[in-house]
Protein backbone atom coordinates (compact mmCIF):
# COMPACT_ATOMS: atom_id res chain seq x y z
CA UNK A 1 0.00 0.00 0.00
CA UNK A 2 3.01 2.30 0.47
CA UNK A 3 3.05 5.30 -1.86
CA UNK A 4 6.20 7.02 -3.19
CA UNK A 5 6.86 10.24 -1.22
CA UNK A 6 8.47 13.56 -2.21
CA UNK A 7 11.79 12.24 -0.89
CA UNK A 8 11.63 9.42 -3.43
CA UNK A 9 11.93 12.00 -6.22
CA UNK A 10 15.59 12.72 -5.38
CA UNK A 11 17.18 16.17 -5.76
CA UNK A 12 14.78 18.67 -7.35
CA UNK A 13 17.08 21.66 -7.89
CA UNK A 14 16.43 23.03 -11.38
CA UNK A 15 13.96 20.26 -12.27
CA UNK A 16 10.45 20.88 -13.50
CA UNK A 17 7.69 19.31 -11.43
CA UNK A 18 4.05 18.97 -12.50
CA UNK A 19 1.72 18.94 -9.49
CA UNK A 20 -1.88 17.77 -9.90
CA UNK A 21 -3.88 19.67 -7.29
CA UNK A 22 -7.56 19.62 -6.40
CA UNK A 23 -8.41 23.30 -6.61
CA UNK A 24 -12.04 22.56 -7.42
CA UNK A 25 -13.22 25.35 -5.10
CA UNK A 26 -16.76 26.70 -4.74
CA UNK A 27 -17.26 29.91 -6.75
CA UNK A 28 -20.00 32.54 -6.58
CA UNK A 29 -19.98 35.28 -9.20
CA UNK A 30 -16.37 34.47 -10.03
CA UNK A 31 -15.25 34.77 -6.39
CA UNK A 32 -13.89 31.88 -4.33
CA UNK A 33 -16.22 31.31 -1.38
CA UNK A 34 -13.96 28.78 0.38
CA UNK A 35 -10.23 28.45 -0.34
CA UNK A 36 -9.72 25.43 1.94
CA UNK A 37 -8.53 23.22 -0.93
CA UNK A 38 -5.98 25.77 -2.14
CA UNK A 39 -4.54 26.28 1.33
CA UNK A 40 -4.36 22.52 1.82
CA UNK A 41 -1.88 22.11 -1.06
CA UNK A 42 0.42 24.94 0.01
CA UNK A 43 2.84 22.89 2.18
CA UNK A 44 3.67 20.57 -0.74
CA UNK A 45 3.99 23.41 -3.25
CA UNK A 46 6.18 25.42 -0.89
CA UNK A 47 8.40 22.45 -0.18
CA UNK A 48 8.96 21.85 -3.92
CA UNK A 49 9.69 25.54 -4.53
CA UNK A 50 12.10 25.60 -1.56
CA UNK A 51 13.87 22.55 -2.99
CA UNK A 52 14.66 24.59 -6.09
CA UNK A 53 12.13 22.99 -8.44
CA UNK A 54 10.22 24.83 -11.14
CA UNK A 55 6.65 24.08 -10.12
CA UNK A 56 3.64 23.89 -12.41
CA UNK A 57 0.30 23.15 -10.78
CA UNK A 58 -2.79 21.94 -12.60
CA UNK A 59 -6.40 21.30 -11.59
CA UNK A 60 -9.92 20.82 -12.83
CA UNK A 61 -12.58 23.33 -11.82
CA UNK A 62 -16.31 22.74 -12.10
CA UNK A 63 -17.78 20.85 -14.99
CA UNK A 64 -16.95 22.53 -18.29
CA UNK A 65 -18.01 20.44 -21.29
CA UNK A 66 -14.52 19.59 -22.62
CA UNK A 67 -13.94 23.02 -24.16
CA UNK A 68 -12.87 26.44 -22.88
CA UNK A 69 -15.61 28.11 -20.86
CA UNK A 70 -14.92 31.47 -19.18
CA UNK A 71 -17.27 30.58 -16.30
CA UNK A 72 -14.78 27.92 -15.24
CA UNK A 73 -11.54 29.80 -15.82
CA UNK A 74 -8.93 29.09 -13.12
CA UNK A 75 -8.06 32.81 -12.95
CA UNK A 76 -9.59 33.35 -9.45
CA UNK A 77 -7.65 30.31 -8.22
CA UNK A 78 -4.47 31.61 -9.83
CA UNK A 79 -4.83 34.92 -7.98
CA UNK A 80 -5.46 33.26 -4.60
CA UNK A 81 -2.63 30.79 -5.13
CA UNK A 82 -0.20 33.63 -5.91
CA UNK A 83 -1.09 35.20 -2.56
CA UNK A 84 -0.44 31.95 -0.71
CA UNK A 85 2.78 30.74 -2.34
CA UNK A 86 5.15 32.53 -4.70
CA UNK A 87 6.57 31.15 -7.91
CA UNK A 88 4.01 28.47 -8.81
CA UNK A 89 2.57 28.45 -12.29
CA UNK A 90 -1.01 27.22 -12.76
CA UNK A 91 -2.24 25.65 -16.01
CA UNK A 92 -5.72 26.46 -17.34
CA UNK A 93 -8.63 24.19 -16.32
CA UNK A 94 -7.76 20.60 -17.30
CA UNK A 95 -11.37 19.91 -18.23
CA UNK A 96 -11.26 22.51 -20.99
CA UNK A 97 -9.82 19.58 -22.98
CA UNK A 98 -11.99 16.47 -23.53
CA UNK A 99 -8.80 14.39 -23.19
CA UNK A 100 -8.78 14.92 -19.41
CA UNK A 101 -11.88 12.93 -18.50
CA UNK A 102 -11.39 10.54 -21.45
CA UNK A 103 -7.86 9.75 -20.24
CA UNK A 104 -6.56 10.37 -23.77
CA UNK A 105 -2.86 9.36 -24.13
CA UNK A 106 -2.16 12.31 -26.42
CA UNK A 107 -3.46 14.70 -23.79
CA UNK A 108 -1.16 13.01 -21.27
CA UNK A 109 1.77 13.52 -23.69
CA UNK A 110 1.09 17.23 -23.83
CA UNK A 111 0.60 17.44 -20.07
CA UNK A 112 3.91 15.79 -19.13
CA UNK A 113 5.90 17.50 -21.91
CA UNK A 114 8.82 19.46 -20.45
CA UNK A 115 8.41 18.08 -16.91
CA UNK A 116 10.87 15.88 -15.04
CA UNK A 117 8.63 14.64 -12.24
CA UNK A 118 4.99 14.45 -11.20
CA UNK A 119 3.32 14.88 -7.82
CA UNK A 120 -0.28 13.93 -7.09
CA UNK A 121 -1.69 16.27 -4.43
CA UNK A 122 -5.28 15.90 -5.70
CA UNK A 123 -6.73 13.42 -3.24
CA UNK A 124 -10.25 14.61 -4.04
CA UNK A 125 -9.81 13.62 -7.70
CA UNK A 126 -7.86 10.39 -7.21
CA UNK A 127 -10.91 8.16 -7.45
CA UNK A 128 -11.20 9.13 -11.12
CA UNK A 129 -9.06 7.48 -13.82
CA UNK A 130 -8.64 10.82 -15.57
CA UNK A 131 -5.60 11.74 -17.69
CA UNK A 132 -3.90 14.03 -15.15
CA UNK A 133 -4.35 11.46 -12.36
CA UNK A 134 -3.33 8.14 -13.92
CA UNK A 135 -1.37 9.30 -17.00
CA UNK A 136 1.76 11.08 -15.68
CA UNK A 137 2.76 8.36 -13.15
CA UNK A 138 3.15 5.92 -16.04
CA UNK A 139 5.72 8.23 -17.65
CA UNK A 140 7.49 10.32 -15.00
CA UNK A 141 9.10 9.66 -11.64
CA UNK A 142 6.15 10.34 -9.33
CA UNK A 143 5.22 10.93 -5.74
CA UNK A 144 2.27 11.49 -3.47
CA UNK A 145 2.02 15.01 -2.04
CA UNK A 146 2.06 15.57 1.73
CA UNK A 147 -1.70 15.99 1.99
CA UNK A 148 -2.50 13.01 -0.19
CA UNK A 149 -0.13 10.88 1.88
CA UNK A 150 -1.86 11.97 5.10
CA UNK A 151 -5.35 11.39 3.66
CA UNK A 152 -4.45 7.85 2.66
CA UNK A 153 -2.74 7.10 5.98
CA UNK A 154 -5.72 8.26 8.04
CA UNK A 155 -8.50 6.81 5.91
CA UNK A 156 -6.94 3.41 5.29
CA UNK A 157 -5.98 3.36 8.99
CA UNK A 158 -9.68 3.42 9.83
CA UNK A 159 -10.05 0.13 8.01
CA UNK A 160 -6.99 -1.56 9.39
CA UNK A 161 -6.32 -0.60 13.01
CA UNK A 162 -8.78 1.91 14.50
CA UNK A 163 -8.67 2.56 18.26
CA UNK A 164 -11.84 0.99 19.66
CA UNK A 165 -14.68 1.55 20.11
CA UNK A 166 -14.80 2.80 16.52
CA UNK A 167 -18.06 4.55 15.66
CA UNK A 168 -19.16 5.86 12.27
CA UNK A 169 -21.72 8.67 12.25
CA UNK A 170 -23.47 8.77 8.89
CA UNK A 171 -25.93 11.27 7.50
CA UNK A 172 -26.56 13.21 4.35
CA UNK A 173 -29.33 12.96 1.88
CA UNK A 174 -29.54 9.43 0.51
CA UNK A 175 -28.81 5.85 1.55
CA UNK A 176 -28.29 4.83 -2.07
CA UNK A 177 -25.35 7.29 -2.37
CA UNK A 178 -23.60 5.68 0.55
CA UNK A 179 -24.69 2.06 0.66
CA UNK A 180 -21.25 0.77 -0.41
CA UNK A 181 -19.43 2.66 2.29
CA UNK A 182 -22.04 1.78 4.94
CA UNK A 183 -21.61 -1.93 4.14
CA UNK A 184 -17.81 -1.64 4.23
CA UNK A 185 -17.96 0.24 7.54
CA UNK A 186 -20.25 -2.35 9.10
CA UNK A 187 -17.34 -4.81 8.72
CA UNK A 188 -15.01 -2.66 10.83
CA UNK A 189 -17.00 -0.41 13.19
CA UNK A 190 -18.28 -1.25 16.65
CA UNK A 191 -21.43 0.80 16.04
CA UNK A 192 -23.03 2.82 13.28
CA UNK A 193 -25.00 5.99 14.01
CA UNK A 194 -27.46 7.17 11.35
CA UNK A 195 -29.05 10.59 11.00
CA UNK A 196 -29.74 12.96 8.11
CA UNK A 197 -32.14 12.35 5.27
CA UNK A 198 -31.05 8.73 5.02
CA UNK A 199 -32.39 7.87 8.49
CA UNK A 200 -35.97 7.92 7.20
CA UNK A 201 -35.48 4.92 4.94
CA UNK A 202 -34.03 3.07 7.97
CA UNK A 203 -36.92 4.23 10.17
CA UNK A 204 -39.39 3.10 7.50
CA UNK A 205 -37.62 -0.28 7.45
CA UNK A 206 -38.30 -0.45 11.20
CA UNK A 207 -42.00 0.09 10.59
CA UNK A 208 -42.25 3.83 11.30
CA UNK A 209 -44.25 6.33 9.30
CA UNK A 210 -42.01 9.02 7.83
CA UNK A 211 -44.56 11.53 6.54
CA UNK A 212 -43.18 13.70 3.75
CA UNK A 213 -39.52 13.03 4.65
CA UNK A 214 -36.91 11.87 2.14
CA UNK A 215 -37.59 8.20 1.53
CA UNK A 216 -36.06 5.70 -0.88
CA UNK A 217 -38.70 2.96 -1.08
CA UNK A 218 -36.50 0.59 -3.07
CA UNK A 219 -33.85 0.72 -0.35
CA UNK A 220 -36.18 -0.32 2.51
CA UNK A 221 -35.39 -4.04 2.21
CA UNK A 222 -31.67 -3.32 2.12
CA UNK A 223 -31.95 -1.16 5.24
CA UNK A 224 -33.91 -3.89 7.01
CA UNK A 225 -31.16 -6.38 6.18
CA UNK A 226 -28.52 -4.00 7.59
CA UNK A 227 -30.59 -3.43 10.76
CA UNK A 228 -30.84 -7.21 11.24
CA UNK A 229 -27.04 -7.57 10.97
CA UNK A 230 -24.67 -8.21 13.88
CA UNK A 231 -23.47 -4.62 14.36
CA UNK A 232 -25.56 -2.15 16.42
CA UNK A 233 -27.09 0.65 14.33
CA UNK A 234 -28.30 3.68 16.32
CA UNK A 235 -31.26 5.51 14.77
CA UNK A 236 -32.93 8.76 15.88
CA UNK A 237 -35.47 8.63 18.72
CA UNK A 238 -36.87 12.09 17.93
CA UNK A 239 -37.04 14.32 14.89
CA UNK A 240 -37.31 18.04 14.11
CA UNK A 241 -39.96 18.31 11.42
CA UNK A 242 -41.37 20.97 9.11
CA UNK A 243 -45.13 21.11 8.81
CA UNK A 244 -47.35 21.21 5.73
CA UNK A 245 -46.92 24.40 3.69
CA UNK A 246 -43.38 25.04 4.94
CA UNK A 247 -40.49 25.06 2.52
CA UNK A 248 -36.93 23.96 3.15
CA UNK A 249 -34.35 26.81 2.94
CA UNK A 250 -37.23 29.36 2.80
CA UNK A 251 -38.09 30.35 6.38
CA UNK A 252 -40.14 33.26 4.97
CA UNK A 253 -42.55 30.73 3.46
CA UNK A 254 -43.70 29.91 6.99
CA UNK A 255 -44.70 26.39 8.06
CA UNK A 256 -44.55 25.11 11.60
CA UNK A 257 -41.36 23.57 13.02
CA UNK A 258 -41.97 20.97 15.70
CA UNK A 259 -40.12 18.34 17.75
CA UNK A 260 -41.67 14.94 17.22
CA UNK A 261 -41.11 11.27 17.89
CA UNK A 262 -40.12 8.97 15.05
CA UNK A 263 -43.62 8.47 13.64
CA UNK A 264 -44.37 11.53 11.56
CA UNK A 265 -47.89 12.53 10.56
CA UNK A 266 -48.77 12.87 6.90
CA UNK A 267 -47.38 16.04 5.30
CA UNK A 268 -44.64 16.53 7.92
CA UNK A 269 -41.07 16.42 6.71
CA UNK A 270 -38.26 15.31 9.02
CA UNK A 271 -35.32 17.64 8.37
CA UNK A 272 -33.11 17.27 11.45
CA UNK A 273 -32.53 14.87 14.31
CA UNK A 274 -34.30 16.03 17.47
CA UNK A 275 -32.59 17.23 20.68
CA UNK A 276 -32.92 13.87 22.44
CA UNK A 277 -31.22 12.14 19.52
CA UNK A 278 -28.52 14.80 19.36
CA UNK A 279 -27.74 14.19 23.04
CA UNK A 280 -27.73 10.40 22.60
CA UNK A 281 -25.47 10.59 19.53
CA UNK A 282 -23.21 12.94 21.52
CA UNK A 283 -22.88 10.27 24.23
CA UNK A 284 -21.88 7.63 21.67
CA UNK A 285 -19.27 10.02 20.23
CA UNK A 286 -17.89 10.77 23.71
CA UNK A 287 -17.54 7.08 24.55
CA UNK A 288 -15.79 6.21 21.29
CA UNK A 289 -12.03 6.18 20.70
CA UNK A 290 -12.32 6.66 16.92
CA UNK A 291 -15.14 8.51 15.18
CA UNK A 292 -15.69 8.91 11.46
CA UNK A 293 -18.34 11.48 10.61
CA UNK A 294 -19.81 11.64 7.15
CA UNK A 295 -22.97 13.47 6.23
CA UNK A 296 -24.90 16.25 8.01
CA UNK A 297 -27.59 15.20 10.53
CA UNK A 298 -30.14 17.50 8.88
CA UNK A 299 -30.59 20.19 6.28
CA UNK A 300 -28.15 22.36 8.29
CA UNK A 301 -27.92 25.04 5.58
CA UNK A 302 -31.36 26.11 6.86
CA UNK A 303 -30.77 27.59 10.36
CA UNK A 304 -34.05 26.06 11.60
CA UNK A 305 -32.54 22.61 11.04
CA UNK A 306 -28.89 23.13 11.97
CA UNK A 307 -29.04 22.11 15.65
CA UNK A 308 -28.51 18.36 15.17
CA UNK A 309 -25.50 18.81 12.90
CA UNK A 310 -24.06 21.45 15.21
CA UNK A 311 -24.46 19.13 18.23
CA UNK A 312 -22.61 16.33 16.44
CA UNK A 313 -19.90 18.79 15.33
CA UNK A 314 -19.47 19.94 18.96
CA UNK A 315 -19.37 16.39 20.32
CA UNK A 316 -16.73 15.60 17.68
CA UNK A 317 -14.73 18.62 18.85
CA UNK A 318 -14.95 17.64 22.53
CA UNK A 319 -14.51 13.87 22.51
CA UNK A 320 -11.06 12.48 23.21
CA UNK A 321 -11.57 10.04 20.33
CA UNK A 322 -9.51 10.28 17.14
CA UNK A 323 -11.89 12.23 14.91
CA UNK A 324 -12.14 12.12 11.13
CA UNK A 325 -14.56 14.11 8.98
CA UNK A 326 -15.19 12.89 5.43
CA UNK A 327 -17.53 14.30 2.80
CA UNK A 328 -17.78 17.76 1.27
CA UNK A 329 -20.92 18.91 3.06
CA UNK A 330 -19.79 17.53 6.43
CA UNK A 331 -16.47 19.36 6.08
CA UNK A 332 -18.42 22.52 5.22
CA UNK A 333 -20.56 21.98 8.32
CA UNK A 334 -17.46 21.57 10.49
CA UNK A 335 -16.15 24.88 9.12
CA UNK A 336 -19.53 26.57 9.59
CA UNK A 337 -19.58 25.58 13.27
CA UNK A 338 -15.93 26.52 13.74
CA UNK A 339 -14.72 23.09 14.85
CA UNK A 340 -12.37 22.19 12.01
CA UNK A 341 -9.22 22.78 14.08
CA UNK A 342 -10.51 20.52 16.84
CA UNK A 343 -10.72 17.54 14.46
CA UNK A 344 -7.81 15.16 13.98
CA UNK A 345 -8.44 15.02 10.25
CA UNK A 346 -10.84 16.73 7.88
CA UNK A 347 -10.67 15.06 4.51
CA UNK A 348 -10.43 17.27 1.42
CA UNK A 349 -11.97 14.52 -0.68
CA UNK A 350 -15.72 14.02 -0.78
CA UNK A 351 -16.34 11.08 -3.10
CA UNK A 352 -12.69 10.02 -2.92
CA UNK A 353 -12.70 9.63 0.87
CA UNK A 354 -15.83 7.45 0.75
CA UNK A 355 -14.47 5.35 -2.10
CA UNK A 356 -11.15 4.81 -0.31
CA UNK A 357 -12.95 3.72 2.87
CA UNK A 358 -15.18 1.45 0.82
CA UNK A 359 -12.61 -0.14 -1.51
CA UNK A 360 -9.29 0.38 0.24
CA UNK A 361 -7.65 1.77 -2.92
CA UNK A 362 -8.14 4.37 -5.67
CA UNK A 363 -7.05 4.50 -9.34
CA UNK A 364 -4.77 7.48 -8.64
CA UNK A 365 -2.99 5.64 -5.81
CA UNK A 366 -2.56 2.49 -7.86
CA UNK A 367 -0.99 4.60 -10.62
CA UNK A 368 1.51 6.16 -8.18
CA UNK A 369 2.58 2.74 -6.96
CA UNK A 370 3.31 1.76 -10.56
CA UNK A 371 5.52 4.81 -11.27
CA UNK A 372 8.99 4.19 -12.83
CA UNK A 373 10.81 5.41 -9.69
CA UNK A 374 9.03 2.83 -7.51
CA UNK A 375 11.09 -0.33 -7.20
P1 LIG B 1 -21.48 14.81 2.40
O1 LIG B 1 -21.15 15.75 1.28
O2 LIG B 1 -20.91 15.27 3.71
O3 LIG B 1 -21.12 13.38 2.09
P2 LIG B 1 -24.22 14.52 1.52
O4 LIG B 1 -23.85 15.12 0.21
O5 LIG B 1 -24.55 13.08 1.55
O6 LIG B 1 -23.08 14.84 2.61
O7 LIG B 1 -25.51 15.24 2.09
C1 LIG B 1 -25.55 16.60 2.40
C2 LIG B 1 -26.91 17.18 2.19
O8 LIG B 1 -27.94 16.42 2.78
C3 LIG B 1 -26.97 18.54 2.81
O9 LIG B 1 -26.96 19.49 1.81
C4 LIG B 1 -28.27 18.54 3.61
O10 LIG B 1 -29.07 19.68 3.37
C5 LIG B 1 -28.98 17.30 3.12
N1 LIG B 1 -29.82 16.71 4.18
C6 LIG B 1 -29.42 16.21 5.36
N2 LIG B 1 -30.48 15.77 6.07
C7 LIG B 1 -31.58 16.02 5.34
C8 LIG B 1 -32.98 15.79 5.54
N3 LIG B 1 -33.44 15.22 6.65
N4 LIG B 1 -33.82 16.17 4.55
C9 LIG B 1 -33.35 16.73 3.42
N5 LIG B 1 -32.04 16.96 3.18
C10 LIG B 1 -31.17 16.62 4.12
MG1 LIG C 1 -22.22 16.16 -0.56
PDB file of C-alpha atoms and ligand atoms in Angstrom, residues 171-174 177-178 196-197 200 214 248-249 270-272 294-301 326-331 354, ligand 1:
ATOM      1  CA  UNK A 171     -25.926  11.268   7.505  1.00  0.00           C
ATOM      2  CA  UNK A 172     -26.562  13.213   4.352  1.00  0.00           C
ATOM      3  CA  UNK A 173     -29.330  12.955   1.884  1.00  0.00           C
ATOM      4  CA  UNK A 174     -29.541   9.433   0.513  1.00  0.00           C
ATOM      5  CA  UNK A 177     -25.348   7.293  -2.374  1.00  0.00           C
ATOM      6  CA  UNK A 178     -23.597   5.680   0.555  1.00  0.00           C
ATOM      7  CA  UNK A 196     -29.738  12.956   8.110  1.00  0.00           C
ATOM      8  CA  UNK A 197     -32.138  12.349   5.265  1.00  0.00           C
ATOM      9  CA  UNK A 200     -35.966   7.916   7.197  1.00  0.00           C
ATOM     10  CA  UNK A 214     -36.910  11.872   2.144  1.00  0.00           C
ATOM     11  CA  UNK A 248     -36.930  23.962   3.149  1.00  0.00           C
ATOM     12  CA  UNK A 249     -34.354  26.813   2.945  1.00  0.00           C
ATOM     13  CA  UNK A 270     -38.258  15.310   9.018  1.00  0.00           C
ATOM     14  CA  UNK A 271     -35.319  17.640   8.370  1.00  0.00           C
ATOM     15  CA  UNK A 272     -33.108  17.273  11.446  1.00  0.00           C
ATOM     16  CA  UNK A 294     -19.807  11.637   7.146  1.00  0.00           C
ATOM     17  CA  UNK A 295     -22.968  13.472   6.228  1.00  0.00           C
ATOM     18  CA  UNK A 296     -24.904  16.245   8.010  1.00  0.00           C
ATOM     19  CA  UNK A 297     -27.595  15.201  10.525  1.00  0.00           C
ATOM     20  CA  UNK A 298     -30.140  17.499   8.882  1.00  0.00           C
ATOM     21  CA  UNK A 299     -30.587  20.194   6.283  1.00  0.00           C
ATOM     22  CA  UNK A 300     -28.145  22.355   8.286  1.00  0.00           C
ATOM     23  CA  UNK A 301     -27.919  25.041   5.579  1.00  0.00           C
ATOM     24  CA  UNK A 326     -15.192  12.894   5.435  1.00  0.00           C
ATOM     25  CA  UNK A 327     -17.526  14.304   2.801  1.00  0.00           C
ATOM     26  CA  UNK A 328     -17.780  17.756   1.273  1.00  0.00           C
ATOM     27  CA  UNK A 329     -20.919  18.914   3.065  1.00  0.00           C
ATOM     28  CA  UNK A 330     -19.786  17.533   6.430  1.00  0.00           C
ATOM     29  CA  UNK A 331     -16.466  19.364   6.084  1.00  0.00           C
ATOM     30  CA  UNK A 354     -15.827   7.449   0.752  1.00  0.00           C
TER      31      UNK A 354
HETATM   32  P1  LIG B   1     -21.478  14.811   2.404  1.00  0.00           P
HETATM   33  O1  LIG B   1     -21.148  15.752   1.276  1.00  0.00           O
HETATM   34  O2  LIG B   1     -20.909  15.272   3.710  1.00  0.00           O
HETATM   35  O3  LIG B   1     -21.122  13.385   2.088  1.00  0.00           O
HETATM   36  P2  LIG B   1     -24.215  14.516   1.517  1.00  0.00           P
HETATM   37  O4  LIG B   1     -23.847  15.123   0.207  1.00  0.00           O
HETATM   38  O5  LIG B   1     -24.546  13.084   1.551  1.00  0.00           O
HETATM   39  O6  LIG B   1     -23.076  14.840   2.614  1.00  0.00           O
HETATM   40  O7  LIG B   1     -25.512  15.242   2.088  1.00  0.00           O
HETATM   41  C1  LIG B   1     -25.551  16.596   2.398  1.00  0.00           C
HETATM   42  C2  LIG B   1     -26.912  17.178   2.187  1.00  0.00           C
HETATM   43  O8  LIG B   1     -27.943  16.424   2.780  1.00  0.00           O
HETATM   44  C3  LIG B   1     -26.968  18.543   2.813  1.00  0.00           C
HETATM   45  O9  LIG B   1     -26.963  19.495   1.810  1.00  0.00           O
HETATM   46  C4  LIG B   1     -28.271  18.539   3.612  1.00  0.00           C
HETATM   47  O10 LIG B   1     -29.073  19.679   3.372  1.00  0.00           O
HETATM   48  C5  LIG B   1     -28.981  17.304   3.124  1.00  0.00           C
HETATM   49  N1  LIG B   1     -29.824  16.713   4.179  1.00  0.00           N
HETATM   50  C6  LIG B   1     -29.420  16.215   5.359  1.00  0.00           C
HETATM   51  N2  LIG B   1     -30.477  15.772   6.074  1.00  0.00           N
HETATM   52  C7  LIG B   1     -31.583  16.017   5.338  1.00  0.00           C
HETATM   53  C8  LIG B   1     -32.981  15.789   5.535  1.00  0.00           C
HETATM   54  N3  LIG B   1     -33.436  15.222   6.648  1.00  0.00           N
HETATM   55  N4  LIG B   1     -33.822  16.169   4.547  1.00  0.00           N
HETATM   56  C9  LIG B   1     -33.346  16.731   3.422  1.00  0.00           C
HETATM   57  N5  LIG B   1     -32.041  16.958   3.175  1.00  0.00           N
HETATM   58  C10 LIG B   1     -31.171  16.616   4.118  1.00  0.00           C
END
